[in-house]
Structure formats: structure tokens, C-alpha cells
Protein backbone atom coordinates (compact mmCIF):
# COMPACT_ATOMS: atom_id res chain seq x y z
CA MET A 1 63.71 26.89 -55.36
CA GLY A 2 63.71 24.73 -57.74
CA HIS A 3 63.09 20.64 -56.68
CA GLY A 4 60.83 18.77 -58.55
CA GLY A 5 61.00 15.57 -60.53
CA ARG A 6 59.54 12.03 -59.74
CA LYS A 7 59.94 10.99 -55.94
CA LEU A 8 62.20 7.87 -54.83
CA SER A 9 61.45 4.95 -52.72
CA PRO A 10 59.82 6.07 -49.21
CA ILE A 11 62.33 6.54 -46.16
CA ALA A 12 62.12 4.53 -43.07
CA PHE A 13 63.58 5.35 -39.55
CA VAL A 14 63.60 2.81 -36.82
CA VAL A 15 64.78 3.80 -33.36
CA LEU A 16 65.35 0.28 -31.45
CA GLY A 17 65.27 -0.03 -27.79
CA LEU A 18 68.76 0.47 -25.38
CA ALA A 19 70.15 -2.48 -26.92
CA GLY A 20 69.37 -2.06 -30.45
CA LEU A 21 70.65 0.21 -33.03
CA TYR A 22 69.00 3.67 -35.07
CA LEU A 23 68.73 3.59 -38.70
CA VAL A 24 69.10 6.99 -40.97
CA PHE A 25 67.69 6.76 -44.68
CA TYR A 26 68.06 9.08 -47.35
CA ARG A 27 66.43 10.15 -50.26
CA PHE A 28 66.78 12.46 -52.93
CA ARG A 29 65.29 14.76 -55.48
CA SER A 30 66.21 17.40 -57.77
CA SER A 31 65.14 19.60 -60.34
CA ASP A 32 66.50 16.97 -62.73
CA LYS A 33 63.67 14.18 -63.82
CA SER A 34 66.62 11.67 -64.87
CA ASN A 35 68.09 11.61 -62.12
CA ASP A 36 68.59 8.19 -60.81
CA ASP A 37 67.04 6.76 -57.62
CA TRP A 38 70.06 6.60 -54.72
CA SER A 39 69.93 5.81 -51.16
CA LEU A 40 71.82 5.03 -48.46
CA GLY A 41 71.53 2.98 -45.16
CA ARG A 42 73.40 3.59 -41.60
CA HIS A 43 72.83 0.70 -38.53
CA SER A 44 76.20 2.23 -37.20
CA PHE A 45 78.66 4.73 -36.51
CA GLN A 46 81.09 2.81 -38.28
CA SER A 47 79.03 0.54 -40.45
CA LYS A 48 79.70 0.09 -44.20
CA LEU A 49 77.51 2.49 -46.72
CA ALA A 50 75.02 1.20 -48.60
CA GLY A 51 73.67 1.95 -51.92
CA VAL A 52 76.90 3.84 -52.94
CA ASP A 53 78.85 3.44 -56.11
CA GLU A 54 82.18 3.96 -55.12
CA SER A 55 83.47 3.71 -58.21
CA LYS A 56 82.28 7.42 -58.99
CA GLY A 57 84.98 8.43 -56.64
CA TYR A 58 82.81 8.90 -53.12
CA SER A 59 84.58 6.54 -51.12
CA PRO A 60 87.37 8.99 -49.85
CA VAL A 61 84.48 10.82 -48.20
CA LYS A 62 84.81 7.65 -45.61
CA ASN A 63 88.59 8.39 -44.67
CA GLU A 64 90.00 10.14 -41.54
CA THR A 65 90.11 13.88 -43.65
CA LEU A 66 86.75 13.39 -45.13
CA GLY A 67 87.75 13.29 -48.63
CA PHE A 68 89.38 16.64 -48.18
CA HIS A 69 93.40 16.65 -48.36
CA LYS A 70 94.15 17.86 -44.92
CA ILE A 71 91.54 19.07 -41.91
CA TYR A 72 92.90 22.56 -40.25
CA CYS A 73 91.77 23.20 -37.03
CA ILE A 74 92.06 27.13 -35.83
CA SER A 75 92.58 27.46 -32.31
CA LEU A 76 94.54 29.59 -29.82
CA GLU A 77 97.64 27.57 -28.38
CA SER A 78 96.69 28.61 -24.51
CA ARG A 79 93.18 26.99 -24.98
CA ASP A 80 94.01 23.41 -23.87
CA ASP A 81 90.73 22.95 -23.20
CA LYS A 82 89.27 23.24 -26.65
CA ARG A 83 91.97 21.07 -27.99
CA ASP A 84 91.40 18.36 -25.82
CA ALA A 85 87.68 18.54 -26.74
CA MET A 86 88.29 18.39 -30.02
CA VAL A 87 91.07 15.48 -30.26
CA LEU A 88 88.22 13.42 -28.43
CA VAL A 89 85.34 14.02 -30.27
CA SER A 90 87.59 14.11 -33.94
CA SER A 91 89.48 10.49 -32.63
CA ALA A 92 86.09 9.24 -31.68
CA SER A 93 84.61 10.09 -35.24
CA GLY A 94 87.39 8.66 -36.87
CA ILE A 95 88.40 12.26 -38.17
CA GLN A 96 91.89 13.51 -38.28
CA ILE A 97 92.74 17.05 -37.53
CA ASP A 98 95.26 19.36 -37.46
CA PHE A 99 95.71 22.07 -35.36
CA TRP A 100 96.68 25.63 -36.62
CA ASN A 101 97.81 28.24 -34.26
CA ALA A 102 95.42 31.19 -34.18
CA ILE A 103 97.00 34.74 -33.82
CA LYS A 104 95.98 37.51 -32.03
CA GLY A 105 94.95 40.68 -33.91
CA SER A 106 97.20 43.00 -31.07
CA ASP A 107 100.12 40.98 -32.06
CA ILE A 108 99.92 42.03 -36.04
CA ALA A 109 101.79 45.57 -37.20
CA ASP A 110 99.78 48.02 -38.83
CA LYS A 111 101.92 47.36 -41.54
CA ALA A 112 100.91 44.12 -42.09
CA LEU A 113 97.00 44.79 -41.84
CA PRO A 114 95.11 44.02 -45.01
CA ALA A 115 94.50 46.98 -47.34
CA ASN A 116 91.33 48.25 -45.88
CA TRP A 117 91.38 47.39 -42.48
CA ASP A 118 89.93 50.02 -40.08
CA ARG A 119 91.52 48.98 -36.66
CA LYS A 120 89.07 51.25 -34.87
CA ALA A 121 86.11 49.83 -36.92
CA TYR A 122 86.67 46.35 -35.32
CA SER A 123 88.39 44.68 -32.63
CA ASP A 124 91.80 43.19 -32.27
CA GLU A 125 89.54 39.58 -31.92
CA ALA A 126 87.76 40.27 -34.92
CA LEU A 127 91.16 41.00 -36.89
CA GLY A 128 93.31 37.92 -35.28
CA CYS A 129 90.36 35.52 -36.38
CA LEU A 130 90.54 36.89 -39.95
CA ARG A 131 94.61 36.75 -40.17
CA SER A 132 94.31 33.30 -38.59
CA HIS A 133 91.91 32.21 -41.70
CA MET A 134 94.16 33.77 -44.03
CA ASN A 135 97.21 31.70 -42.68
CA VAL A 136 95.43 28.60 -43.27
CA LEU A 137 94.52 29.49 -46.44
CA ARG A 138 98.05 30.69 -47.32
CA ASP A 139 99.52 27.11 -46.35
CA VAL A 140 96.97 25.56 -48.16
CA ILE A 141 98.44 26.93 -51.64
CA GLN A 142 101.94 26.97 -50.14
CA ASN A 143 101.54 23.35 -49.97
CA ARG A 144 99.50 22.95 -52.88
CA HIS A 145 96.61 21.01 -50.98
CA GLN A 146 93.88 20.30 -53.71
CA SER A 147 91.25 20.66 -51.17
CA ALA A 148 91.31 21.67 -47.19
CA LEU A 149 88.71 21.85 -44.87
CA VAL A 150 88.85 24.43 -42.21
CA ILE A 151 87.16 23.94 -38.71
CA GLU A 152 86.86 26.06 -35.40
CA ASP A 153 87.59 24.76 -32.10
CA ASP A 154 84.24 24.78 -30.86
CA THR A 155 82.24 22.44 -33.38
CA SER A 156 80.34 19.88 -33.62
CA TRP A 157 78.82 17.20 -35.58
CA ASP A 158 76.35 14.43 -35.80
CA VAL A 159 77.35 10.81 -35.05
CA SER A 160 76.77 10.14 -38.94
CA LEU A 161 78.52 12.84 -40.31
CA LYS A 162 80.30 10.84 -42.53
CA GLN A 163 77.49 9.37 -44.05
CA GLN A 164 75.45 12.86 -44.44
CA LEU A 165 78.79 13.95 -45.92
CA MET A 166 78.58 11.10 -48.58
CA ALA A 167 74.77 12.31 -49.75
CA PHE A 168 76.47 16.02 -49.17
CA ALA A 169 78.93 15.03 -52.22
CA LYS A 170 76.09 13.61 -54.49
CA GLY A 171 74.29 17.34 -53.96
CA VAL A 172 77.28 19.18 -54.47
CA ARG A 173 77.96 17.17 -57.81
CA TYR A 174 74.40 17.82 -58.75
CA VAL A 175 74.58 21.79 -58.00
CA THR A 176 77.83 22.22 -59.88
CA ASP A 177 77.14 20.39 -63.00
CA SER A 178 79.64 17.64 -62.23
CA GLU A 179 77.80 14.63 -61.41
CA GLY A 180 79.46 13.09 -64.83
CA SER A 181 83.09 13.68 -64.15
CA ILE A 182 84.60 10.09 -63.69
CA THR A 183 88.04 11.30 -62.06
CA PRO A 184 87.07 14.17 -59.64
CA LEU A 185 89.71 16.25 -57.72
CA SER A 186 87.78 15.07 -55.14
CA PRO A 187 84.83 13.50 -53.95
CA TYR A 188 82.65 16.54 -54.02
CA GLY A 189 83.39 16.91 -57.75
CA SER A 190 85.88 19.45 -59.41
CA ASN A 191 83.74 22.24 -59.90
CA TRP A 192 83.49 24.30 -56.51
CA ASP A 193 85.48 27.22 -54.91
CA MET A 194 84.42 26.92 -51.18
CA LEU A 195 81.94 24.24 -49.45
CA TRP A 196 80.29 26.39 -46.43
CA LEU A 197 79.52 23.21 -44.13
CA GLY A 198 79.31 25.10 -41.03
CA HIS A 199 77.45 28.60 -40.64
CA CYS A 200 75.16 30.58 -38.43
CA GLY A 201 72.76 31.60 -41.44
CA SER A 202 73.10 31.31 -45.11
CA LYS A 203 70.87 32.80 -48.33
CA THR A 204 70.65 30.87 -51.87
CA HIS A 205 72.03 33.22 -54.50
CA PRO A 206 69.51 34.95 -56.37
CA GLY A 207 71.45 33.48 -59.77
CA LYS A 208 71.52 30.16 -59.01
CA LEU A 209 68.50 28.51 -57.74
CA LYS A 210 69.28 25.03 -58.70
CA ALA A 211 69.14 22.62 -55.63
CA PHE A 212 69.64 19.06 -54.62
CA VAL A 213 66.93 17.93 -51.93
CA MET A 214 67.58 15.26 -49.15
CA GLU A 215 64.73 13.87 -46.93
CA GLU A 216 67.11 12.87 -44.34
CA GLY A 217 64.92 11.65 -41.57
CA PRO A 218 65.40 12.49 -37.76
CA SER A 219 69.14 13.53 -38.32
CA VAL A 220 67.77 16.66 -39.36
CA PRO A 221 66.19 18.93 -36.65
CA GLY A 222 63.04 20.22 -37.30
CA PRO A 223 61.92 24.26 -38.13
CA HIS A 224 61.40 24.66 -34.07
CA ARG A 225 64.60 23.51 -33.63
CA ARG A 226 66.92 25.41 -36.32
CA VAL A 227 68.93 28.42 -34.69
CA LYS A 228 70.55 31.01 -36.99
CA TYR A 229 71.79 34.33 -36.60
CA GLY A 230 71.45 35.22 -40.57
CA ASP A 231 69.35 34.41 -43.71
CA ALA A 232 68.11 31.06 -44.47
CA PRO A 233 66.17 29.58 -48.04
CA ASP A 234 62.61 29.18 -47.45
CA MET A 235 62.30 25.90 -46.49
CA SER A 236 58.01 25.90 -46.20
CA SER A 237 57.46 23.14 -49.20
CA TYR A 238 59.62 20.58 -47.78
CA SER A 239 58.79 18.08 -45.03
CA LYS A 240 60.34 18.65 -41.52
CA HIS A 241 63.34 16.35 -41.71
CA THR A 242 64.63 17.77 -45.18
CA ARG A 243 68.02 19.11 -45.79
CA ILE A 244 69.11 20.83 -49.10
CA VAL A 245 72.17 21.64 -50.74
CA TYR A 246 72.30 25.05 -52.89
CA ALA A 247 74.42 27.35 -54.22
CA ALA A 248 75.00 29.83 -51.43
CA GLY A 249 74.54 33.54 -51.77
CA GLY A 250 75.92 34.85 -48.91
CA GLY A 251 76.52 33.43 -45.07
CA THR A 252 77.37 34.37 -41.44
CA CYS A 253 79.86 31.83 -39.14
CA THR A 254 83.02 30.40 -40.07
CA TYR A 255 82.26 26.84 -37.98
CA ALA A 256 83.59 24.86 -40.69
CA TYR A 257 84.14 25.49 -44.81
CA ALA A 258 86.26 23.66 -47.54
CA VAL A 259 88.50 25.29 -50.34
CA SER A 260 89.65 23.79 -53.09
CA PHE A 261 93.25 25.13 -54.39
CA ARG A 262 91.23 27.66 -56.91
CA GLY A 263 88.89 28.60 -54.00
CA ALA A 264 91.94 29.04 -51.37
CA GLN A 265 93.66 31.54 -53.81
CA ARG A 266 90.40 33.38 -54.49
CA ILE A 267 89.78 33.53 -51.17
CA LEU A 268 93.22 34.30 -50.10
CA LYS A 269 93.14 37.61 -52.63
CA HIS A 270 90.13 39.06 -51.68
CA LEU A 271 91.11 39.25 -47.87
CA THR A 272 94.59 40.86 -48.92
CA ALA A 273 91.91 43.46 -48.79
CA ALA A 274 89.26 42.91 -46.13
CA LYS A 275 87.26 45.70 -44.73
CA GLY A 276 85.06 43.23 -42.37
CA PRO A 277 85.39 40.06 -40.48
CA VAL A 278 85.98 36.99 -42.05
CA ASP A 279 82.53 35.28 -42.26
CA TRP A 280 81.39 38.89 -44.23
CA GLU A 281 83.98 38.75 -46.16
CA LEU A 282 83.07 35.16 -47.05
CA GLY A 283 79.70 35.96 -47.80
CA GLU A 284 80.44 38.91 -49.94
CA MET A 285 82.67 36.09 -52.07
CA CYS A 286 80.02 33.92 -52.11
CA GLY A 287 77.72 36.29 -53.58
CA ARG A 288 79.58 37.04 -56.67
CA ASN A 289 78.47 35.06 -59.55
CA ASP A 290 81.71 33.50 -60.69
CA PHE A 291 82.87 32.27 -57.19
CA LYS A 292 81.22 28.90 -56.58
CA CYS A 293 80.12 28.39 -53.05
CA ILE A 294 78.01 25.64 -52.13
CA THR A 295 76.28 25.00 -48.91
CA PRO A 296 74.30 22.85 -47.09
CA TYR A 297 70.94 23.75 -44.95
CA PRO A 298 70.52 23.29 -42.26
CA PRO A 299 73.97 23.05 -41.66
CA LEU A 300 76.32 19.77 -41.14
CA ILE A 301 78.68 21.20 -38.50
CA SER A 302 77.62 23.51 -35.75
CA GLU A 303 78.77 25.48 -32.78
CA TYR A 304 79.19 23.52 -28.95
CA LYS A 305 78.64 25.00 -26.21
CA ALA A 306 80.18 23.35 -23.18
CA VAL A 307 79.45 22.43 -19.99
CA GLY A 308 81.52 25.08 -17.33
CA SER A 309 81.43 29.10 -17.15
CA LYS A 310 79.99 30.83 -20.48
CA SER A 311 82.87 33.17 -20.58
CA LYS A 312 84.92 30.38 -22.19
CA ASP A 313 83.04 30.31 -24.91
CA SER A 314 84.74 32.21 -27.24
CA ASP A 315 87.94 34.01 -27.77
CA ILE A 316 86.31 36.57 -30.02
CA GLU A 317 83.70 37.70 -28.04
CA HIS A 318 82.75 38.27 -24.32
CA PHE A 319 80.23 36.18 -22.52
CA PRO A 320 79.30 36.23 -18.44
CA SER A 321 80.99 34.11 -16.33
CA GLU A 322 77.26 32.10 -15.76
CA TYR A 323 78.24 28.27 -14.88
CA ARG A 324 76.22 25.97 -17.52
CA GLU A 325 74.81 23.09 -16.48
CA ARG A 326 74.23 20.97 -19.45
CA GLY A 327 76.39 21.28 -23.19
CA PHE A 328 74.09 21.54 -26.46
CA ALA A 329 74.83 22.14 -29.94
CA PHE A 330 73.07 24.39 -32.55
CA ASN A 331 71.48 22.46 -35.55
CA LEU A 332 72.44 18.74 -34.76
CA VAL A 333 70.14 16.19 -33.44
CA PHE A 334 72.50 13.07 -32.42
CA ASP A 335 75.65 15.62 -31.36
CA ALA A 336 78.86 13.79 -31.63
CA ARG A 337 79.90 15.45 -28.46
CA LEU A 338 76.80 14.68 -26.45
CA ASN A 339 77.06 11.09 -27.63
CA LEU A 340 80.87 10.90 -26.61
CA ASP A 341 80.75 8.09 -24.40
CA LYS A 342 79.07 6.06 -26.49
CA LEU A 343 81.29 6.38 -29.30
CA LEU A 344 84.35 5.90 -27.19
CA ASN A 345 82.95 2.55 -26.01
CA ARG A 346 81.46 1.52 -29.37
CA GLN A 347 77.66 1.70 -28.82
CA THR A 348 75.10 2.81 -31.42
CA ASN A 349 72.24 3.59 -29.27
CA PHE A 350 72.97 7.46 -29.80
CA GLU A 351 71.02 9.65 -27.67
CA SER A 352 68.95 13.14 -29.57
CA GLN A 353 69.26 16.30 -27.87
CA TRP A 354 65.07 16.30 -28.48
CA PRO A 355 64.08 13.09 -27.48
CA GLU A 356 60.56 14.30 -27.67
CA ASP A 357 60.92 14.88 -31.14
CA LEU A 358 61.21 11.63 -31.94
CA THR A 359 58.05 9.78 -30.95
């Protein structure tokens, strides 16, 4: 993966005492030697970003919909427990979500099935998940939203998500060759179909090797902390606290993804003939040369496993009813749900899932 070019100024990360603050500094490298120095720092969750040229259209990332027109959260209407948790963590993070009622596959008439769907091959839960995502995409198109973020109701993110997305937006523009756009359709540029922000595995596109490198600091989980259920890019040449932005050639899990209006149209058209689970179908789309699918690794949004019975984790898969004593999130260091009390109390001494990694 090409990522050469001159190094930018060193990164500093400071963790102060319980009454202090922690700072996350980013630096970026790309395969383009002409890239300019660009860095940002954070010293509290709601602090103003430093070093960002907002005249270039990045500032909407800081709004309540993260620079997208709308954020859809797919959730069964019956899962009040998950909705309570999502409302709390999103509101504490300065994010506005709109719930979208998921449907059950058993309620879908045979006549309404995607053209290639075989009920015997996959569960009704997988079918319901697919149709729920299709319904969201249809709503994006019907309402002519220029972009939308789709998340599932068991997701979480780092307490510095908005700062991370500011960096990601810079990366998307670089990877999609839209850095020079003066009035982009979104802070992420105007030349993408899908941004796969939350996945559990993603591979690089063999024909699109351009990458944007973010040496982010301890908010990136170390290699031994990363959990994946599919492919992942080769990160062996990077430092342990590096995140990259690249064109995906496939992926698994639909924790979170954004679509442009054009992307929503193209994906919905593809899914009308789906023959497998929605993440498999999205992965197939990303593998095409004419579909612009950009993703970060490690992912920025991930799955959260809540305290309580493990049987409550999923409405698609079935798990044993063992009791989980402590919640956790995959691939997130300063997880927002685990720091919810601190966010609600406007504290800034956030806790890492793995404090031993900070020493």
C-alpha cells in the first residue's frame, strides 16, 4: 500500500491526572509528496478543533449529524433497552439520531422477496435485516437526502468521534481525488458512494491502492486489541497507533455506513436482486471498479456488548443466556458507552478499555 512522502511534525500524547485532560494529536501522511502539513488536537470532548481550514467545508462534521443530512438508527420497535442506550450515548456525544423501525423477515410476503432470495438458504432474521436496510435506502432516495449515515442499535464510538471524523473526511477527499473541491456536497467530498465507517473486516481494493495514513495516537487500538471476522489490510509497516483510509474491496458487518444519494440509488438497485445477507451484498458492491467505497481501518464505529444476559446481544443471531458482568466495545479505546457517566457529567478524564496499553 502506497503511503510514502515526507513525515509531518511529531505527535504528542499527554495523559494528565484525574483532574486533567488527555490530548490526542493527529498527523497524516499520504502517497502524494505535495500534501501539506495538517494536524489537529483535542483537549476536551466539546473543544474546538485546531488546525482545520473550515473554509474548505470540513466544519459540518462537528454538527449533530456528523456532516450527513440525516442519521438513521435501525432498531426493532420492541427493543426499548437498546433505544434507551442509543439515545443516551448519542445525546451525550452531541449526535442526533432518528430511529428507523426494523422489520421481521417472517412478515415479508414471498412476492416481495428480492429476486434471487432463497428462504431456505438464510434465516428470516437475515432477510429482515436486509429489507430494513433497503427501506432506509429507499427513504434516503425518496427524500433526496444528499447523504445519510446508517447505524445499528448496538453500536458505539470513541469519545472523540467528531475529531476522528474530521481527519477521516480529509482522508476521503484525498483517496477520492476531491481535495480541490471548493463546494463539496458534504465535508467528505463529492466523489464517493459509500463510507463504511463501522465494519468487522475489510480488505483493500486490488485496483485502488491509494491510502491516507493517520498516525493518531493511543485512541487507535494496538494490533493485539483489534478484533475482526474477515479480511484486514496489511498494517505491518505502520506504527501501532496508525489508522488508514483506503478504498475497500469488500467487507463484513453493517455497524455503520454512510451513503451519498447516488450511492443509495446504486445499492438499492443491487439489493433488489440480493441473494445473501446485506453485508455480503455491500461487500460485493465495494469490490466493483465503478463503485467508490471508502473505509477506515481500524474502524471508527463498532459493536458494543452491554452488561446483562448475552442472549440480548442480537436480534439476528442467538446467544446463550450467560450473564455479562462488564460491557465492552470492539476496537475502541476510549469507548463512549463506557465513559457515558463522564460525558453526562462533562468530565474529560476519559477511561481507556485497556489502561495498561497507555503506559
